[in-house]
XYZ file of C-alpha atoms in Angstrom:
595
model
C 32.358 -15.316 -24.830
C 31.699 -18.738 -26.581
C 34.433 -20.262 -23.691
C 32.629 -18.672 -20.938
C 28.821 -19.917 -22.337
C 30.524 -23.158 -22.656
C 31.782 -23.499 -19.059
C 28.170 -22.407 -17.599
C 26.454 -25.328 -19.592
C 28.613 -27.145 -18.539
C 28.138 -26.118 -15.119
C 24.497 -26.832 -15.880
C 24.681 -30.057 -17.294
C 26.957 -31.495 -13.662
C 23.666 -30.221 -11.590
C 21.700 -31.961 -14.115
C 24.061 -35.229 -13.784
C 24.051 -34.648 -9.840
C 19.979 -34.537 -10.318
C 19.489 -37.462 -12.642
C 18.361 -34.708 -15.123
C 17.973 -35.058 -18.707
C 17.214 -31.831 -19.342
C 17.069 -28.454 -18.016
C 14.493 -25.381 -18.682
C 15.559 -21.924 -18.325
C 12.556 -19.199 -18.654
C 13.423 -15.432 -18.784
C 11.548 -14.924 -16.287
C 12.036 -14.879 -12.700
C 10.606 -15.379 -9.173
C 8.330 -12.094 -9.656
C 7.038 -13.146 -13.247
C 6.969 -9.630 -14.381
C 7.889 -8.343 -17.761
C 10.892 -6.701 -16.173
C 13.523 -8.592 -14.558
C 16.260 -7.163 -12.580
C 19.696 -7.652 -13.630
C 20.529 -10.297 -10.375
C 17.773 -12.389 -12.064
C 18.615 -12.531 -15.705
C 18.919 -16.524 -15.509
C 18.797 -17.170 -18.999
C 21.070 -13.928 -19.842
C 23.728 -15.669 -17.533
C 23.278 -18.644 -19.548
C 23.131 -18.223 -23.216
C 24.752 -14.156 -23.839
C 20.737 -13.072 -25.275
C 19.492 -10.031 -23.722
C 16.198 -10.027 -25.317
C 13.116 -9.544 -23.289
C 11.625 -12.992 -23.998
C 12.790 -16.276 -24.532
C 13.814 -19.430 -22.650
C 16.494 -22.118 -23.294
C 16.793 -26.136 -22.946
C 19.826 -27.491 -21.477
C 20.094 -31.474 -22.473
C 22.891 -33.775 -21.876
C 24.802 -33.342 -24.958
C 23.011 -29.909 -26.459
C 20.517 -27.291 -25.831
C 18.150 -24.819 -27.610
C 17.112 -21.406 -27.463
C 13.399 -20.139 -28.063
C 12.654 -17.089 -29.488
C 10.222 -14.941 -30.746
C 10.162 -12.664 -34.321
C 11.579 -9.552 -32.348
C 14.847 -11.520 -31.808
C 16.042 -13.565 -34.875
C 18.494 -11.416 -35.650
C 19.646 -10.491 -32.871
C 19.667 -14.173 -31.502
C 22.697 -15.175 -34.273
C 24.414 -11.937 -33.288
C 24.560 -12.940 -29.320
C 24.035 -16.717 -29.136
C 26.667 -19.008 -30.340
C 25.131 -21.508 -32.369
C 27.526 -24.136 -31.785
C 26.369 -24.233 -28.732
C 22.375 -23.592 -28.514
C 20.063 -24.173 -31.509
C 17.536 -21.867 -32.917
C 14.163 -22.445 -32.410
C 10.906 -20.534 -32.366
C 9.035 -19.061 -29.000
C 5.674 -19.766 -30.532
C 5.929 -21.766 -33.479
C 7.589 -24.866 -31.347
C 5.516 -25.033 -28.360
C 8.533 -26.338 -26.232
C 7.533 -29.038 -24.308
C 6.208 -31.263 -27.198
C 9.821 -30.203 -28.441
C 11.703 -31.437 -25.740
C 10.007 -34.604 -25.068
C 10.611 -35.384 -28.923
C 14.124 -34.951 -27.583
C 13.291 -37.650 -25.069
C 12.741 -41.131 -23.990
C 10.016 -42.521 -21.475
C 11.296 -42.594 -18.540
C 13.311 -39.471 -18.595
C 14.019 -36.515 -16.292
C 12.598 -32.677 -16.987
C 14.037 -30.042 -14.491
C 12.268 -27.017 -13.950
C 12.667 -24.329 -10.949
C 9.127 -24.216 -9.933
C 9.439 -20.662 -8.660
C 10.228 -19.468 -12.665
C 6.938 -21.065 -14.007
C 3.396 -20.480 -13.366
C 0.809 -23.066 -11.773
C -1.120 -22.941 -15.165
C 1.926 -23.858 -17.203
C 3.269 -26.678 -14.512
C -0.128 -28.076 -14.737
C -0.157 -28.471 -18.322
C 3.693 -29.404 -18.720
C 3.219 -32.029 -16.131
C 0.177 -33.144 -18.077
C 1.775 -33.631 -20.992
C 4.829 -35.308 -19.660
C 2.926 -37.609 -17.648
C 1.242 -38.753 -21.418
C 4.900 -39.479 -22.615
C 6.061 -41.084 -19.506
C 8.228 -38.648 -18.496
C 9.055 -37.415 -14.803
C 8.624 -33.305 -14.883
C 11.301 -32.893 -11.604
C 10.992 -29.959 -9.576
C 14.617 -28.418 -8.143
C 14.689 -26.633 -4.902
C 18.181 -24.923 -5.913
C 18.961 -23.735 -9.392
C 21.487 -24.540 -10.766
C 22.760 -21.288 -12.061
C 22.038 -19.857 -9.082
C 24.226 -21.926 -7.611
C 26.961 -21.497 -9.905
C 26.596 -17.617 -11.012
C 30.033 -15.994 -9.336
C 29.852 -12.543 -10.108
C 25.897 -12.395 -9.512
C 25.128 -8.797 -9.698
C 23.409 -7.602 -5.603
C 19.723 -7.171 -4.917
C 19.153 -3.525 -5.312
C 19.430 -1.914 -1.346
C 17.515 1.609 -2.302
C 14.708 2.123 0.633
C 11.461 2.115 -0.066
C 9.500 5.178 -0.972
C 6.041 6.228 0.671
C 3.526 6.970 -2.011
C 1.652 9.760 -0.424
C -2.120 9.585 -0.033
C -2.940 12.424 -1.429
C -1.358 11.182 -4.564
C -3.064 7.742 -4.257
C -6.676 9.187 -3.609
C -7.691 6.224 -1.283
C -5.452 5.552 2.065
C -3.511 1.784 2.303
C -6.807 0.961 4.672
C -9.278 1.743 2.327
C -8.045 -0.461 -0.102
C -6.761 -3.150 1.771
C -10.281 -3.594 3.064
C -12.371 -2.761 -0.401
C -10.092 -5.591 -1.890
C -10.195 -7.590 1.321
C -13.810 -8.017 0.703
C -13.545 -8.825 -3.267
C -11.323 -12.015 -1.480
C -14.084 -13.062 0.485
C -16.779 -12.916 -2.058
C -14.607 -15.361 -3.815
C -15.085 -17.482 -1.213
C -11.453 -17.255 -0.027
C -9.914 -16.334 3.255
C -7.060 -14.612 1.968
C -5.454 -13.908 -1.141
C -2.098 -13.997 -2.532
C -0.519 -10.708 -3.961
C 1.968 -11.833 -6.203
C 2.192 -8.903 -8.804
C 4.455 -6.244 -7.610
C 2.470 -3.247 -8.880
C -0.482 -4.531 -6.741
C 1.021 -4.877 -3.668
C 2.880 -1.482 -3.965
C -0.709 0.214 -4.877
C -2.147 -1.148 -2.371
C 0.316 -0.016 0.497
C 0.442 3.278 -1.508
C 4.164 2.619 -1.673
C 6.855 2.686 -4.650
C 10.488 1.292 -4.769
C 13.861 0.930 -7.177
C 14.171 -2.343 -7.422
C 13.035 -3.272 -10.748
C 13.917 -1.513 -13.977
C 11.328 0.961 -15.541
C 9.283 -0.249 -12.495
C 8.704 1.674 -9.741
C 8.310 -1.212 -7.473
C 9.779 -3.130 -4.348
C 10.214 -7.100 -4.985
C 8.318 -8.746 -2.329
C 5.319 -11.068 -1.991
C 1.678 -10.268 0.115
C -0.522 -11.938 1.594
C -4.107 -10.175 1.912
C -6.505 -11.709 4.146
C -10.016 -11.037 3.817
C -10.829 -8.419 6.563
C -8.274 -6.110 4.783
C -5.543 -7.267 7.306
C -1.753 -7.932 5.057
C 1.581 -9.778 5.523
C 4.493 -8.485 3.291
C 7.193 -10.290 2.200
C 10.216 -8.215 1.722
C 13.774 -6.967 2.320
C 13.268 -5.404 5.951
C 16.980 -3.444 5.472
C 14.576 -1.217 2.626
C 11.530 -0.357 5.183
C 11.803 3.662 5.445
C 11.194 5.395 8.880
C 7.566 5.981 9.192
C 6.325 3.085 6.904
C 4.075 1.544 9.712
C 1.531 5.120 10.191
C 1.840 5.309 6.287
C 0.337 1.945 5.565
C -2.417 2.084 8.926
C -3.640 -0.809 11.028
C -3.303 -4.022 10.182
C 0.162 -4.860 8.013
C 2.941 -6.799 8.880
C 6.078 -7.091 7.603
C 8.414 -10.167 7.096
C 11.278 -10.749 5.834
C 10.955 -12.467 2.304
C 13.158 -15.474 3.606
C 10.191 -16.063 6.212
C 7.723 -16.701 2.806
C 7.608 -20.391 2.608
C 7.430 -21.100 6.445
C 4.272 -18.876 6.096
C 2.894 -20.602 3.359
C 3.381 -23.926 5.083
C 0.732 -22.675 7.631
C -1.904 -22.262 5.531
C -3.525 -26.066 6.583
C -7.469 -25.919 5.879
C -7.508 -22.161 4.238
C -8.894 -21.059 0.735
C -5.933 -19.620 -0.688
C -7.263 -17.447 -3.892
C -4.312 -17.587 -6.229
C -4.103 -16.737 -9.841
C -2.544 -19.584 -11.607
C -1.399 -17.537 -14.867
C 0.624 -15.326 -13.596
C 1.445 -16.634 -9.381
C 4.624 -19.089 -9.683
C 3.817 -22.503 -9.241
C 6.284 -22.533 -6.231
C 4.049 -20.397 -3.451
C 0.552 -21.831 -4.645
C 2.172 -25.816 -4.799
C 3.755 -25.116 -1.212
C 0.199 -23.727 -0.008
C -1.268 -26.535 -1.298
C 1.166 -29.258 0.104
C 0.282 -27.836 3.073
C -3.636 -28.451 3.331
C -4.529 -25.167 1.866
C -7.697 -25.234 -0.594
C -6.317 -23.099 -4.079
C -9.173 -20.970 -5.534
C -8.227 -20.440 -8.667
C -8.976 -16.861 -9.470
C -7.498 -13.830 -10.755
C -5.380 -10.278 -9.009
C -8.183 -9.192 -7.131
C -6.192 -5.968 -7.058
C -5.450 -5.690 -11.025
C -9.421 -4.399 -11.718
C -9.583 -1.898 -8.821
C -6.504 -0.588 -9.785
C -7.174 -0.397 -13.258
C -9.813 1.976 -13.281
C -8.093 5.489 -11.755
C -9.969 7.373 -8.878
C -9.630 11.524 -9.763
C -6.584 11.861 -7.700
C -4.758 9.497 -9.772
C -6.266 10.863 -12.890
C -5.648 14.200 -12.018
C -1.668 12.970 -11.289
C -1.782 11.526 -15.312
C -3.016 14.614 -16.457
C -0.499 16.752 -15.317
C 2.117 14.476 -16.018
C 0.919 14.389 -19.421
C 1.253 18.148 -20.346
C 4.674 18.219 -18.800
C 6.101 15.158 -20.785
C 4.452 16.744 -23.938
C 6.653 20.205 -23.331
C 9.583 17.246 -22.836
C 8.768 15.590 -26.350
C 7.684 18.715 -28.268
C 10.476 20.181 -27.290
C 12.766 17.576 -28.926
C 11.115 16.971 -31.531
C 11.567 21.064 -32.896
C 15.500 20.000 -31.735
C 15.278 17.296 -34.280
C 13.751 19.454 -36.853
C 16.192 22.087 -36.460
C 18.911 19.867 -36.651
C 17.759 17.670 -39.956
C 17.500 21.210 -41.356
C 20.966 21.568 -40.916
C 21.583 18.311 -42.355
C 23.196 17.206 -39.331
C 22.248 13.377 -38.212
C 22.458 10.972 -35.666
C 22.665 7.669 -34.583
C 19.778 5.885 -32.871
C 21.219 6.139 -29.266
C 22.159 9.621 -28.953
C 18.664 10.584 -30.166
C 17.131 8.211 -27.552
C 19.698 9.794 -25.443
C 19.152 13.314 -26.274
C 15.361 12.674 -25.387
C 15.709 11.647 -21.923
C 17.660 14.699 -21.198
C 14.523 17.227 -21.810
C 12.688 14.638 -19.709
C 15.455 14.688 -16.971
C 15.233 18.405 -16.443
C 11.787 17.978 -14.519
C 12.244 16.988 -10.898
C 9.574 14.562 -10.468
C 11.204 12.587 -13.633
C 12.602 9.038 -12.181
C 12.732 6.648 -15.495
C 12.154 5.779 -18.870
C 8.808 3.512 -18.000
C 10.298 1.727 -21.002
C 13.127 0.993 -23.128
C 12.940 3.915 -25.533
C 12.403 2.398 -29.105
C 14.703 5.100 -31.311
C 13.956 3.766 -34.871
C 15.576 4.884 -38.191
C 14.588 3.593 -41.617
C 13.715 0.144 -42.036
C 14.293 -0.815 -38.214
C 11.288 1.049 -37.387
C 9.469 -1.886 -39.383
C 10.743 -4.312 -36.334
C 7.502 -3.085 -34.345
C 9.838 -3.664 -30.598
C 12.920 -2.506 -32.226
C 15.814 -1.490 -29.883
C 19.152 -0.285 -30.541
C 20.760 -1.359 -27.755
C 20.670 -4.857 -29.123
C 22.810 -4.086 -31.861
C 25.172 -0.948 -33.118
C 22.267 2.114 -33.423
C 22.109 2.852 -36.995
C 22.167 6.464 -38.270
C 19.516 8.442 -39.526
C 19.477 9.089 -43.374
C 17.795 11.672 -45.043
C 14.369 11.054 -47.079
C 13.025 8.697 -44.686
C 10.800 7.652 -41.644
C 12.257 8.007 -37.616
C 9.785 6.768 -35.209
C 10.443 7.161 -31.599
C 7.968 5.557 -28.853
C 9.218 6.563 -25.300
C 7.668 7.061 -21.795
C 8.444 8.428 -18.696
C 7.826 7.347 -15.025
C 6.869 10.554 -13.063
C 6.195 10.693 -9.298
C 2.785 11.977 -10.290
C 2.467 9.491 -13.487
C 3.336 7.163 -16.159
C 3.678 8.045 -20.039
C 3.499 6.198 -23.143
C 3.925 8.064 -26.721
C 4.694 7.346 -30.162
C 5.592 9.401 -32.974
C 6.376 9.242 -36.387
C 8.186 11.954 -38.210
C 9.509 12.550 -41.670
C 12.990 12.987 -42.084
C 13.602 14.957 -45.208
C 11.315 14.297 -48.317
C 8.953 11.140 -47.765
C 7.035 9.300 -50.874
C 3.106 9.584 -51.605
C 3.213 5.937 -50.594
C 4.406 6.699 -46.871
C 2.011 9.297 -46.991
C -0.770 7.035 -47.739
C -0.134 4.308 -44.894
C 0.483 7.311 -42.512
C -2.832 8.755 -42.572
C -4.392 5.053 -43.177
C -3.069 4.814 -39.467
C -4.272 8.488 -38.512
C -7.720 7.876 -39.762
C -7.678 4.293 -37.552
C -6.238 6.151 -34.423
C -8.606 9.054 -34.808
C -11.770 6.386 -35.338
C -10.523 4.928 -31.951
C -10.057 8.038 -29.853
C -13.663 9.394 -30.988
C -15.619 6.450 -30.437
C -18.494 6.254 -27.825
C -19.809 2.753 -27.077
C -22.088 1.285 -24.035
C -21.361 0.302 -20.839
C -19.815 -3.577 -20.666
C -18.096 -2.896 -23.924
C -14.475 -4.504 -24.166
C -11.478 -3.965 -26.342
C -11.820 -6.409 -28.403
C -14.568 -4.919 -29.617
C -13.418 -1.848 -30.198
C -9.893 -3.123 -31.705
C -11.531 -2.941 -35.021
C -12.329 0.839 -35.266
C -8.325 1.121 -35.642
C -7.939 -1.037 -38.094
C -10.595 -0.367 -40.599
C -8.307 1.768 -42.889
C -5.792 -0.461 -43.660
C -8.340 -3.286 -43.762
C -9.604 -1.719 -46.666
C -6.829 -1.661 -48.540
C -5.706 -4.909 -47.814
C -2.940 -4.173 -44.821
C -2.951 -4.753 -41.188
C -0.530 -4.710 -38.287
C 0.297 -7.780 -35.627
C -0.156 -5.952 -32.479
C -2.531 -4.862 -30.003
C -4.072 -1.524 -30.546
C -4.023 -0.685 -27.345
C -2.844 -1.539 -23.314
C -3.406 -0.571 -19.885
C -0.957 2.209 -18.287
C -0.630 2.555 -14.523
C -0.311 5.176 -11.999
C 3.763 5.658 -11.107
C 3.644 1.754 -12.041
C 3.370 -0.550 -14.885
C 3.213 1.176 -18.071
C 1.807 -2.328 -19.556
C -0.897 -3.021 -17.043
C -3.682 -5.336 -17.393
C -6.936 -6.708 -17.161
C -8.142 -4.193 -20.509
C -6.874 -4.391 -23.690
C -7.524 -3.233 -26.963
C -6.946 -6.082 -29.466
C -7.800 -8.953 -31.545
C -7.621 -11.571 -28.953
C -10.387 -12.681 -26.630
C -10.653 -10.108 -24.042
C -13.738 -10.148 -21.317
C -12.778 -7.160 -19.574
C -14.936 -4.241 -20.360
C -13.654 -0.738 -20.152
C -14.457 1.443 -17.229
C -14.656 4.991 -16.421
C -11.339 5.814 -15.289
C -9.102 3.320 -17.516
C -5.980 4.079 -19.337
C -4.863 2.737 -21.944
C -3.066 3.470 -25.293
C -4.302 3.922 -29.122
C -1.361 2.860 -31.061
C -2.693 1.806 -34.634
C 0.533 1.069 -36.860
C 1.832 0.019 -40.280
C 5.061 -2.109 -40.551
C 6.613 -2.596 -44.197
C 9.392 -5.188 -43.804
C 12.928 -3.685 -44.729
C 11.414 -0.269 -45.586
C 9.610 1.704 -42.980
C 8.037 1.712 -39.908
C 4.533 3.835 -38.681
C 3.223 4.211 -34.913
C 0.709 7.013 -33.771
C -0.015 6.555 -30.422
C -1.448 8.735 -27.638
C -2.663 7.635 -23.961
C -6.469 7.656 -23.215
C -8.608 7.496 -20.374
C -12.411 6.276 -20.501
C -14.768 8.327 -19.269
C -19.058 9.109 -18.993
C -19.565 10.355 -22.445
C -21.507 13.494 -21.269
C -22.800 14.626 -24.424
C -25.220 11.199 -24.237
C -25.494 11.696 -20.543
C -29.631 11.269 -20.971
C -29.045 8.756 -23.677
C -31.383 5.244 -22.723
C -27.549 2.833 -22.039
C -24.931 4.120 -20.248
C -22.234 5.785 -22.391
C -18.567 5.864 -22.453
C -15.873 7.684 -24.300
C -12.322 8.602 -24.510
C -10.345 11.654 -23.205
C -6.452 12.212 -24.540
C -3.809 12.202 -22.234
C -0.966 12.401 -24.767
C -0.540 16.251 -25.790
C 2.472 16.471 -28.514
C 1.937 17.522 -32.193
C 1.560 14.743 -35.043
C 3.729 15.508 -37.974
C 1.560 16.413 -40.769
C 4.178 16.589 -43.254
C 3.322 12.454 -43.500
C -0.025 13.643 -43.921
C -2.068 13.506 -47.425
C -4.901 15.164 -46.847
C -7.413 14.395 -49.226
C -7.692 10.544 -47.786
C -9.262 12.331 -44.968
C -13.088 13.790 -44.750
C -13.917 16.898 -42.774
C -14.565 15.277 -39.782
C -10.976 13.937 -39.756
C -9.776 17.161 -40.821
C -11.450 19.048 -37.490
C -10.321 16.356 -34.971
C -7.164 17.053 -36.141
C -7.221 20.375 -36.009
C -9.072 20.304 -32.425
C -6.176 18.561 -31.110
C -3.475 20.423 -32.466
C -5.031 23.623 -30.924
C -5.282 21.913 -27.564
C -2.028 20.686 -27.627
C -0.989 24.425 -28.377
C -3.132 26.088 -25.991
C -2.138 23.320 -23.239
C 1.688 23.736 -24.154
C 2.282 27.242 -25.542
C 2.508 28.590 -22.256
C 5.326 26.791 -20.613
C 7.316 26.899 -24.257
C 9.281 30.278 -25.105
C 11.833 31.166 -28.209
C 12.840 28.725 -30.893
C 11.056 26.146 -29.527
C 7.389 27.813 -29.135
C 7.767 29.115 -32.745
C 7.985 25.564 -33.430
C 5.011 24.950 -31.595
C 2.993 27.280 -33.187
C 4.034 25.956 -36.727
C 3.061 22.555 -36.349
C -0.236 23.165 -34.858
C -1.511 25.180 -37.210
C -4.533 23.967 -38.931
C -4.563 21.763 -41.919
């Protein structure tokens, strides 16, 4: 592998000397800037051997670097030759200060524009310009233009979302969102997240993994009217009556000459997360960027009952799925028999495979034995799984993309005999997750706010965990979707009725063990407070599979905890009981039963 790394930068490095280049960036990301990247657009895979999900590498005349983050520093040395890149961290070396350290005035920086955002070319050019160097944008990359064996677009058709599924026709949308463009003061809008467009046609697609989308690019104009940019061999029979009056679609290739006649319009473009290439082109061309953000990513957010209803079903069958595994895994850790990482990821899916509207994990499963669990993104396909052991801690966070929904659960589950200690942080995270899913709080409220609630627990006792508490889930699409959070950061986005997102409080002891509770939940008009003097909101559980209260010590919890526990184990067994039968439903029943 070293040989063939070694002939692609080298390959690199003759595009860079046929460029006047002095260096080279290589982001993860591609054209779409999505967190999922299809295998025909792993660039920096191609290039270095790394497979994680973040990163990006520097290609300079006589050696390069690859940036990481703290998921990957193992598994960087175990994939990436060093001889050949250098180590170096995703956040702790901000990487173009690095590289112009690297530098002299008067240098070149190569960058495919179409891999970046507008937001970071504006500030890497910035701070280029300061050191006198030229930031040089390529029209062909150069692995693109050396990458043999390039894996093909995916050629699956598109799939027509049905209305009734979507709540709202393609219309409806197109011109509720059409007129969010204009009182931006734009005249159309550019669609660049691939969940958005797809929601708003009411359509799905295969092209992206754990993504139920079609790669393309839309432009929405502000009386609802749309242009889509996309493979026209993947347009189904029937796709014209399904989206209504006023779409066109154009071949992906026809993108740029579009954008070129844009003279004179206000183009509203979000510059942190549209590439740099389509709003730069616009702009070239006489078009006025407003800089705002997806006018689609709010509307979307917040779930009409149609969609809701979809989640909610989903929900109770993917708890049968996981329930139903997890009284597998019992039986079979009772028997002392064991298993390796993978083939309990594996053995997952398959419960989740026998239900016909099951497409996808909407995830990479994380299947976590031991002290790997305490790697909070931990996946064993990045290394050889590691077996279970006995007396210890297997967390499993999975999800599942339905035709009628998208799922999101973790669970933690003792493995034998676990210590007083593990006990302890366990229920330190119950008590967080349970202070998040019961809290009510006023209309404009945002995660950040709330993010605290979770964490109180371990606060107290002097522990905490480095991720967010909680993230948006879509509809049959991104199972990480924005604007709401729950977390630390700064956050402006309140939660609205109709919202999704997950409580996933956590504990993470280094080498040792690993702790995730998480359920999905969907804000909604607290009723009890319905005559209250503010408008009130609350949360609802999605998520309907038992929590293991063998990890539980009781007496760190008060009543209250005690009942909400016991309320939702007897919903989860009234909700699941009846599609469960045999070994499986005695199971049930067990862990259900009231603490």
């Amino acid at each position: 592998m070293t040989s063939v790394t070694a002939q692609r930068l080298h390959a690199v490095r003759t595009e860079m000397l046929n460029h006047s280049l002095d260096a080279f960036i290589v982001p993860r990301a591609d054209e779409y800037l999505g967190e999922y990247v299809p295998a025909r657009n792993e660039r920096l895979l191609w290039l270095s051997g790394f497979t994680g999900s973040a990163g990006m590498a520097i290609v300079l005349k006589e050696s390069a670097a690859i940036f990481i983050d703290g998921r990957y520093t193992v598994q960087v040395k175990q994939q990436v030759d060093a001889t050949l890149f250098e180590y170096q961290s995703l956040h702790d070396t901000p990487q173009i200060p690095w590289l112009i350290a690297q530098l002299s005035e008067g240098d070149r920086i190569g960058y495919d524009p179409r891999l970046h955002t507008l937001s970071w070319q504006q500030q890497a050019l910035a701070q280029c310009q300061r050191a006198g160097i030229a930031l040089v944008p390529v029209t062909q990359n150069p692995i693109d233009l050396h990458w043999q064996e390039r894996p093909a677009a995916s050629s699956t058709a598109i799939t027509l979302f049905s209305e009734q599924s979507a709540g709202l026709s393609s219309l409806e949308k197109r011109r509720q969102i059409g007129q969010e463009v204009a009182g931006s003061g734009a005249d159309v809008s550019l669609i660049s997240a691939l969940d958005s467009f797809c929601w708003l046609l009411n359509i799905r697609g295969s092209d992206v993994p754990r993504l139920p989308v079609v790669l393309g690019t839309a432009l929405l104009y502000k009386n609802g009217d749309m242009t889509l940019f996309t493979d026209l061999a993947k347009l189904p029979e029937g796709i014209v009556e399904h989206v209504g009056a006023g779409v066109e679609f154009r071949a992906e290739t026809e993108l740029a000459a579009a954008l070129e006649q844009l003279a004179g319009v206000k183009l509203l473009a979000d510059p942190d997360s549209a590439n740099a290439w389509m709003q730069l082109t616009a702009q070239e061309a006489g078009a006025k960027l407003i800089a705002g953000q997806d006018p689609v990513a709010l509307p979307k957010a917040q779930k009409n009952p149609a969609e809701l209803a979809g989640l909610t079903a989903c929900h109770v069958r993917d708890g049968v799925a996981v329930s139903r595994f997890l009284a597998w895994l019992d039986s079979e850790v009772a028997a002392k028999r064991l298993y390796d990482e993978g083939t309990l990821a594996d053995k997952l899916e398959s419960f989740r495979l026998e239900d016909p509207l099951y497409r996808e994990p909407s995830f990479d499963t994380i299947s976590a034995a031991g002290a790997n669990a305490a790697m909070c993104h931990y996946n064993h396909n990045n290394g050889t799984p590691a077996m279970m052991t006995m007396d210890s801690i297997y967390l499993v966070d999975s999800g599942a993309q339905y035709l009628d929904g998208t799922t999101d659960v973790t669970r933690t589950i003792a493995i034998g005999e676990v210590t007083d200690e593990q006990r302890k942080m366990v229920t330190l995270v119950l008590k967080g997750h349970i202070a998040l899913d019961q809290a009510r709080f006023p209309k404009g409220t945002t995660g950040q706010q709330l993010d605290g609630f979770a964490r109180q627990y371990l606060w107290q006792h002097g522990f905490d965990y480095d991720h967010g508490t909680g993230h948006g889930v879509g509809h049959f699409l991104s199972v990480h979707e924005g604007p709401q959070r729950i977390a630390k950061n700064s956050n402006a986005v309140p939660l609205l009725p109709g919202m999704v997102v997950s409580n996933e409080p956590g504990y993470y002891r280094a080498d040792a063990f690993g702790i995730r509770i998480e359920n999905l939940i969907a804000v909604q008009t607290c009723q009890a407070l319905a005559s209250a003097e503010r408008e009130i909101y609350e949360f609802h559980a999605l998520t309907l599979i038992p929590i293991d209260t063998r990890l539980i010590d009781k007496q760190l919890l008060t009543d209250a905890e005690t009942q909400w526990l016991n309320a939702y184990h007897q919903r989860v067994r009234e909700t699941l009981s009846p599609l469960m039968q045999g070994a499986e439903l005695n199971w049930l029943l067990k862990v259900t039963e009231a603490i």
